C-alpha positions as CSV (number, residue, x, y, z in Angstrom):
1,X,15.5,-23.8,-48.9
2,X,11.8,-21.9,-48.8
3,X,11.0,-18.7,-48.5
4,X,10.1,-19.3,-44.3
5,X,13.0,-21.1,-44.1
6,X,15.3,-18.1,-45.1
7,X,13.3,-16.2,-42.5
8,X,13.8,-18.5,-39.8
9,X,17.1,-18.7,-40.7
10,X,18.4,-14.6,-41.3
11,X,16.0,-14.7,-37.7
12,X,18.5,-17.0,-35.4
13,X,21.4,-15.2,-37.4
14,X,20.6,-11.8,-36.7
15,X,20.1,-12.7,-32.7
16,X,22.7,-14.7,-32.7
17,X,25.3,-11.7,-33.2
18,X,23.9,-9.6,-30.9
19,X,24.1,-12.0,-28.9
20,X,20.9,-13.2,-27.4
21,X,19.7,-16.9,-26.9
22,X,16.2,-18.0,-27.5
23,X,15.7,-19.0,-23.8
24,X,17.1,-15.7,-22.5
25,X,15.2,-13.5,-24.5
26,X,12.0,-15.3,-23.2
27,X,12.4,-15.3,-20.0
28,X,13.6,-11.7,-19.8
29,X,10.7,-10.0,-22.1
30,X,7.8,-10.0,-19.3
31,X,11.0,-7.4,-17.5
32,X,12.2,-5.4,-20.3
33,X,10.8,-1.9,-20.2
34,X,9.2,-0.1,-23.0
35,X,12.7,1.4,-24.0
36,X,14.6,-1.5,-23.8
37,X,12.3,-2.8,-26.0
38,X,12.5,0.0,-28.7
39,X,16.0,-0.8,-28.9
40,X,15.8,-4.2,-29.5
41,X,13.3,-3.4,-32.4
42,X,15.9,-0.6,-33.4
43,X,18.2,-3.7,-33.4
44,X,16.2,-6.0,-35.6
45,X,15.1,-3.3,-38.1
46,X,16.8,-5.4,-40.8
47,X,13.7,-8.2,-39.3
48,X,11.4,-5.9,-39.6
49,X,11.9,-4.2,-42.9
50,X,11.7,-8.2,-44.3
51,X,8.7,-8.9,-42.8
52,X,6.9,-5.8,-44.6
53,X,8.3,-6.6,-47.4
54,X,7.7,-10.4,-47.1
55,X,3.7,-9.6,-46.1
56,X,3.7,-7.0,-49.6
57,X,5.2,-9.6,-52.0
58,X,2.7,-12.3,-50.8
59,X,-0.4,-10.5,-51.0
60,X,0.3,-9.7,-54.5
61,X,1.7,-12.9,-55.6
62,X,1.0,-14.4,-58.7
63,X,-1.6,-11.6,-58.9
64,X,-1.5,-10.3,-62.8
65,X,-2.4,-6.8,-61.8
66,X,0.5,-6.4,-58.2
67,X,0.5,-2.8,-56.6
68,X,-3.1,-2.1,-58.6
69,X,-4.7,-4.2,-56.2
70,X,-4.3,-1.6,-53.4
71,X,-6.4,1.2,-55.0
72,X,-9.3,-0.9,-57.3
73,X,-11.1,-1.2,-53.5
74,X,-11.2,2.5,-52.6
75,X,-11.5,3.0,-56.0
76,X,-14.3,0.7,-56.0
77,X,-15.8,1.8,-52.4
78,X,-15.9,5.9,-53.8
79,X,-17.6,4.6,-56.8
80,X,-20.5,2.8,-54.9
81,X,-20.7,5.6,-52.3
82,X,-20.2,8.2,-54.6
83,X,-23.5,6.8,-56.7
84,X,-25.2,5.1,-53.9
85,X,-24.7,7.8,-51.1
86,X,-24.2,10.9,-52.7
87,X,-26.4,10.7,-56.0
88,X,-29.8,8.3,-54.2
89,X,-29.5,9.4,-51.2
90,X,-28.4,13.0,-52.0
91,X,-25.7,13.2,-49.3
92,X,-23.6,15.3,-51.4
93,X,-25.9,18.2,-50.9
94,X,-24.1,20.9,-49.6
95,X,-20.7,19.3,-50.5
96,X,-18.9,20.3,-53.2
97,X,-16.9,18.0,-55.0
98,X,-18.1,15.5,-53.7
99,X,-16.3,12.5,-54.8
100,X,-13.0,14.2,-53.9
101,X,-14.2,14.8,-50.1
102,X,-15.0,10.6,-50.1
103,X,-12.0,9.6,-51.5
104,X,-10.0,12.1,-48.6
105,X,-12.0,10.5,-45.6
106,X,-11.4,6.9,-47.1
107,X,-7.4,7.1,-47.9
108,X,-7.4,8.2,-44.2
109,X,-9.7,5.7,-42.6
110,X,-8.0,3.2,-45.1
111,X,-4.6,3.3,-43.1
112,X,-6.4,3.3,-39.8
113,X,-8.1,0.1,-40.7
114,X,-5.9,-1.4,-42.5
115,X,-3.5,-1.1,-39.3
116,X,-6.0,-2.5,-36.8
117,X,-7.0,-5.6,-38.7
118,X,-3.7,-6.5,-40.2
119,X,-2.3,-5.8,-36.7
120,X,-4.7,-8.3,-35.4
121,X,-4.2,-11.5,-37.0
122,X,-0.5,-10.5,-37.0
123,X,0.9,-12.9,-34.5
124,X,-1.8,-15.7,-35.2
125,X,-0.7,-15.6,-39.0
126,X,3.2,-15.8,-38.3
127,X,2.7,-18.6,-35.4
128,X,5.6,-21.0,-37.0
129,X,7.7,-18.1,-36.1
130,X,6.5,-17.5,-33.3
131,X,7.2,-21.1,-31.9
132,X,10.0,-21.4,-33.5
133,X,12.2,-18.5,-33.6
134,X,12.8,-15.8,-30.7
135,X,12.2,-12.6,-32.2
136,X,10.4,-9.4,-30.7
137,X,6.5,-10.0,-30.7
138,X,6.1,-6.5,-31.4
139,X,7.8,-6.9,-34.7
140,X,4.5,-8.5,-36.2
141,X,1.9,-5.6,-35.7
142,X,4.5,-3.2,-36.5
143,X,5.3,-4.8,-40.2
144,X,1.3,-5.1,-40.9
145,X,1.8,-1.0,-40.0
146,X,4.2,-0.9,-42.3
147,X,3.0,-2.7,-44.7
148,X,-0.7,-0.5,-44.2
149,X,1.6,2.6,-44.7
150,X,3.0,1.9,-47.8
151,X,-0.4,0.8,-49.0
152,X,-1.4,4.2,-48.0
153,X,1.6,6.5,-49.8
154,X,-0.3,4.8,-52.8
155,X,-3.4,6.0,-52.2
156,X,-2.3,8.8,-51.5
157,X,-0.4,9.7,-54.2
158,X,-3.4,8.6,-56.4
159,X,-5.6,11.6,-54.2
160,X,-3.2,13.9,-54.9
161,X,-3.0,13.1,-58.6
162,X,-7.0,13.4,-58.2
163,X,-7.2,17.0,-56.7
164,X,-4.6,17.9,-59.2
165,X,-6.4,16.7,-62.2
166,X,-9.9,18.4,-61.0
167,X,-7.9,21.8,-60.1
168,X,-9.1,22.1,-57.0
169,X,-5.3,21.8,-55.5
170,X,-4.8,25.1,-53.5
171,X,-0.6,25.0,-52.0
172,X,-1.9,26.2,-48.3
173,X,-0.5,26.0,-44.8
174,X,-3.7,23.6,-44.5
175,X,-1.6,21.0,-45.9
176,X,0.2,21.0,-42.2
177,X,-2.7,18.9,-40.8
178,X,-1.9,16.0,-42.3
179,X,0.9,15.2,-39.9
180,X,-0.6,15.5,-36.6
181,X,-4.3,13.8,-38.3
182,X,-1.1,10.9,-40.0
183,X,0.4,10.0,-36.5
184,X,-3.1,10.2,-34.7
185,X,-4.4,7.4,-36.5
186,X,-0.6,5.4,-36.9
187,X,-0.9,5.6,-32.9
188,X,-4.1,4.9,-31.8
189,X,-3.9,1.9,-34.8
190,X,-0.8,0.7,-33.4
191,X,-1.9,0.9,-29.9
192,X,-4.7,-1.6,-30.8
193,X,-3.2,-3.5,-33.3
194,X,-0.7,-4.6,-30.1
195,X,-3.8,-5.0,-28.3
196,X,-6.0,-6.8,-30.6
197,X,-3.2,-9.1,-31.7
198,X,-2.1,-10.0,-28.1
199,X,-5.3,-11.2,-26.9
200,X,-6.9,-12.8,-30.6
201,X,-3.7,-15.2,-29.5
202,X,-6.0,-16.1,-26.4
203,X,-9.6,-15.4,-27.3
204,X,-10.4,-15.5,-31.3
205,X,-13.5,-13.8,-31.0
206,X,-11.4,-10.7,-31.3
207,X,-10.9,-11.3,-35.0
208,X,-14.8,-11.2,-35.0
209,X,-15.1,-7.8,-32.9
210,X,-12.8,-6.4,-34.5
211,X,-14.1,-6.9,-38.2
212,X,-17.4,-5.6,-36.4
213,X,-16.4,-2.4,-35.0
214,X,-13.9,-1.4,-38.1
215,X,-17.2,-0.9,-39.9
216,X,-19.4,0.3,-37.1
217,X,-16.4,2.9,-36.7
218,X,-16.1,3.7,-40.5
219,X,-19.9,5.0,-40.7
220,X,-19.4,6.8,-37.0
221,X,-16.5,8.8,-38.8
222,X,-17.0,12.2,-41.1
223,X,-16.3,10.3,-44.7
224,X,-19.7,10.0,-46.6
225,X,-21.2,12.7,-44.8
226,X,-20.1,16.3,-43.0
227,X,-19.4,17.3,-39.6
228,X,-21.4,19.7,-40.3
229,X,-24.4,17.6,-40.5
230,X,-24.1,16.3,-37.4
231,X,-23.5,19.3,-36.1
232,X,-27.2,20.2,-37.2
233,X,-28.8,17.0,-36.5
234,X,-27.5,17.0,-32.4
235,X,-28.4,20.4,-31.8
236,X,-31.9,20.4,-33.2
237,X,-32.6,17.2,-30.9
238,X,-31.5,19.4,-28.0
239,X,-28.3,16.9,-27.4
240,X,-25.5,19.0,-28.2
241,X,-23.0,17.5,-25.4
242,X,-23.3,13.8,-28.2
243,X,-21.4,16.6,-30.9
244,X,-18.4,16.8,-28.0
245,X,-17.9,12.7,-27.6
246,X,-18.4,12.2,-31.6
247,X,-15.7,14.9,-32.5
248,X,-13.3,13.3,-29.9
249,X,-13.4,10.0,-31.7
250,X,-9.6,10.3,-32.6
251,X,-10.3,8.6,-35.9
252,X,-13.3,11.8,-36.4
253,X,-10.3,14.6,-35.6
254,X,-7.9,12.4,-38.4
255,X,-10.5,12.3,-41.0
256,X,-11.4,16.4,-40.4
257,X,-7.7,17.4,-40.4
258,X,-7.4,15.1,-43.8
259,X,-10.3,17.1,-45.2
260,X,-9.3,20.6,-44.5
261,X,-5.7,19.9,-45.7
262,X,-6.6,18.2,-49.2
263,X,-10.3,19.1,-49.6
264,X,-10.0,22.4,-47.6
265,X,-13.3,22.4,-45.9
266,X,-12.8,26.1,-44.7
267,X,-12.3,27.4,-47.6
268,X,-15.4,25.8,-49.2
269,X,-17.3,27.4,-46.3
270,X,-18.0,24.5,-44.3
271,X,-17.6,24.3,-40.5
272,X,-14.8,22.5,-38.9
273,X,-14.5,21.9,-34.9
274,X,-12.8,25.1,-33.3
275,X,-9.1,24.7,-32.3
276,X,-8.9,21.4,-34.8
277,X,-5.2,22.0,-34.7
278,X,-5.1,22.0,-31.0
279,X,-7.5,18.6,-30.9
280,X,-5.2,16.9,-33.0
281,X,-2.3,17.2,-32.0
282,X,-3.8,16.2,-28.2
283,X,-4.9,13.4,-30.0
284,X,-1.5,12.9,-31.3
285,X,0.4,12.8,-28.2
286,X,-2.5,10.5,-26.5
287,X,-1.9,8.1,-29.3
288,X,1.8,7.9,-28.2
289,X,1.2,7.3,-24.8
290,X,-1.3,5.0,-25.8
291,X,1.3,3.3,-27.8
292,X,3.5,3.1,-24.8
293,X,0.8,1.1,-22.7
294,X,-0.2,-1.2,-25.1
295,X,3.2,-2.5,-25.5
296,X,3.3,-2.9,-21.9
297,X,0.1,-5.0,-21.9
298,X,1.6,-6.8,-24.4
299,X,4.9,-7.7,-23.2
300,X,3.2,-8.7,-20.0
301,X,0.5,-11.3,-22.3
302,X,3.4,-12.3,-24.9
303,X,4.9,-15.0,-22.7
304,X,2.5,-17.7,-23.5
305,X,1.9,-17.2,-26.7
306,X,4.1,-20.3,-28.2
307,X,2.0,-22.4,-26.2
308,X,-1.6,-21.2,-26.7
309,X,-0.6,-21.1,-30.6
């Protein structure tokens, strides 16, 4: 017996004791309510921690190198923009260490991203279960989440080691933005990895759009240059209200709170948006409810998706 076999199979076991036929659970999932689906993915966490760890072993398989994967392209994107950006171009002006403050706004966009475009292809890339085996859709963005956020502990991890190294580490109460900036962008990347992934099932031009506007987004967020700047460059061309709709990008508000709690952009004397705190964790509590109705969407497109796949 294969690997997808022993999923299919630990699949029909584990709803088998609770109890739930393959017929049933279709026809009931357009009804279910966004609570009464938590508990069912509460009830197949066993499911879910195999997928993540399913979709981490086969990335890396019969790769020499495993886990190192995850960090040579960051590693490799700070070197290029570090060199290319910063030194040519001279965008680290005014930022000090400035290959730290990249490496910050791209462990944080990295999970975003990473979230959104695994999420995606999520249902698309597990279709033989999908037509196969009756488990919770919502189980397949939420393992390419999981699988985003271990990838990120990693990079993580490797900043920290960083800003340790270049003794620039300062034990503040800054360090307490990372957890509204972390669930902004786990959110809002949930929220439209259940989008994204629903309707690339029906129209697979979203893989295209997406690919599209996760770099479009990435050069519209704070990481290879300052708020500051743009600060500047919208109020010299007499369009300050543009500075309000770029800071609240949700993904911009992530990326600042990152900053100021590794890099520590106050204390380096750069400006940050007032009330940052208060932004994010609005932001935060949007994301959730976000969350909440793109699961509802979803539940409502999921009950075609064996036949359109």
């Amino acid at each position: 017996m294969n690997r997808a076999e022993r999923l299919e199979a630990l699949s029909r076991a584990s709803f088998t004791t609770i109890g739930v036929s393959v017929e049933s659970g279709k026809s009931h999932a357009r009804y279910r309510g966004f609570f009464s689906s938590t508990r069912e993915i509460v009830t197949n966490r066993s499911m879910l921690s195999l997928l993540v760890r399913r979709d981490i072993k086969s990335r890396y398989k019969d790769s020499s190198l495993g886990l190192i994967w995850t960090l040579i392209k960051p590693l490799t994107q700070l070197a290029i923009y570090f060199v290319v950006v910063g030194k040519f171009l001279g965008a680290e002006r005014g930022i000090p260490d400035f290959a730290i403050y990249i490496f910050t706004g791209l462990t944080a966009y990295g999970l975003f991203s990473e979230i959104v475009s695994g999420g995606t292809g999520s249902i698309l890339n597990n279709a033989g279960l999908v037509k196969k085996v009756y488990v919770p859709r919502e189980l397949f963005p939420l393992a390419a989440t999981g699988t985003a956020l271990f990838n990120f502990m990693i990079q993580l991890f490797v900043l920290f080691g960083i800003v340790l190294l270049s003794g620039n580490f300062r034990l503040s109460w800054n360090l307490i933005y990372l957890l509204p900036a972390v669930i902004t962008l786990v959110s809002f990347g949930l929220a439209l990895a259940l989008l994204f992934s629903a309707w690339f099932v029906y129209l697979r031009d979203i893989g295209y759009f997406v690919e599209i506007a996760v770099m479009v987004l990435m050069w519209a967020s704070p990481i290879l240059y300052s708020w500051g700047m743009v600060r500047d460059v919208v109020t010299s061309a007499g369009i300050p209200w543009l500075l309000e709709i770029y800071t609240a990008n949700p993904v911009t508000l992530s990326v600042l709170g990152f900053q100021e709690a590794i890099w520590g952009t106050t204390d380096r004397g750069l400006p940050i948006p007032d009330h940052l705190m208060v932004q994010l964790s609005i932001a935060a509590a949007a994301g959730l409810l976000c969350v909440i109705g793109a699961q509802r969407i979803f539940t409502r497109l999921q009950g075609n998706f064996a036949q359109e796949l």
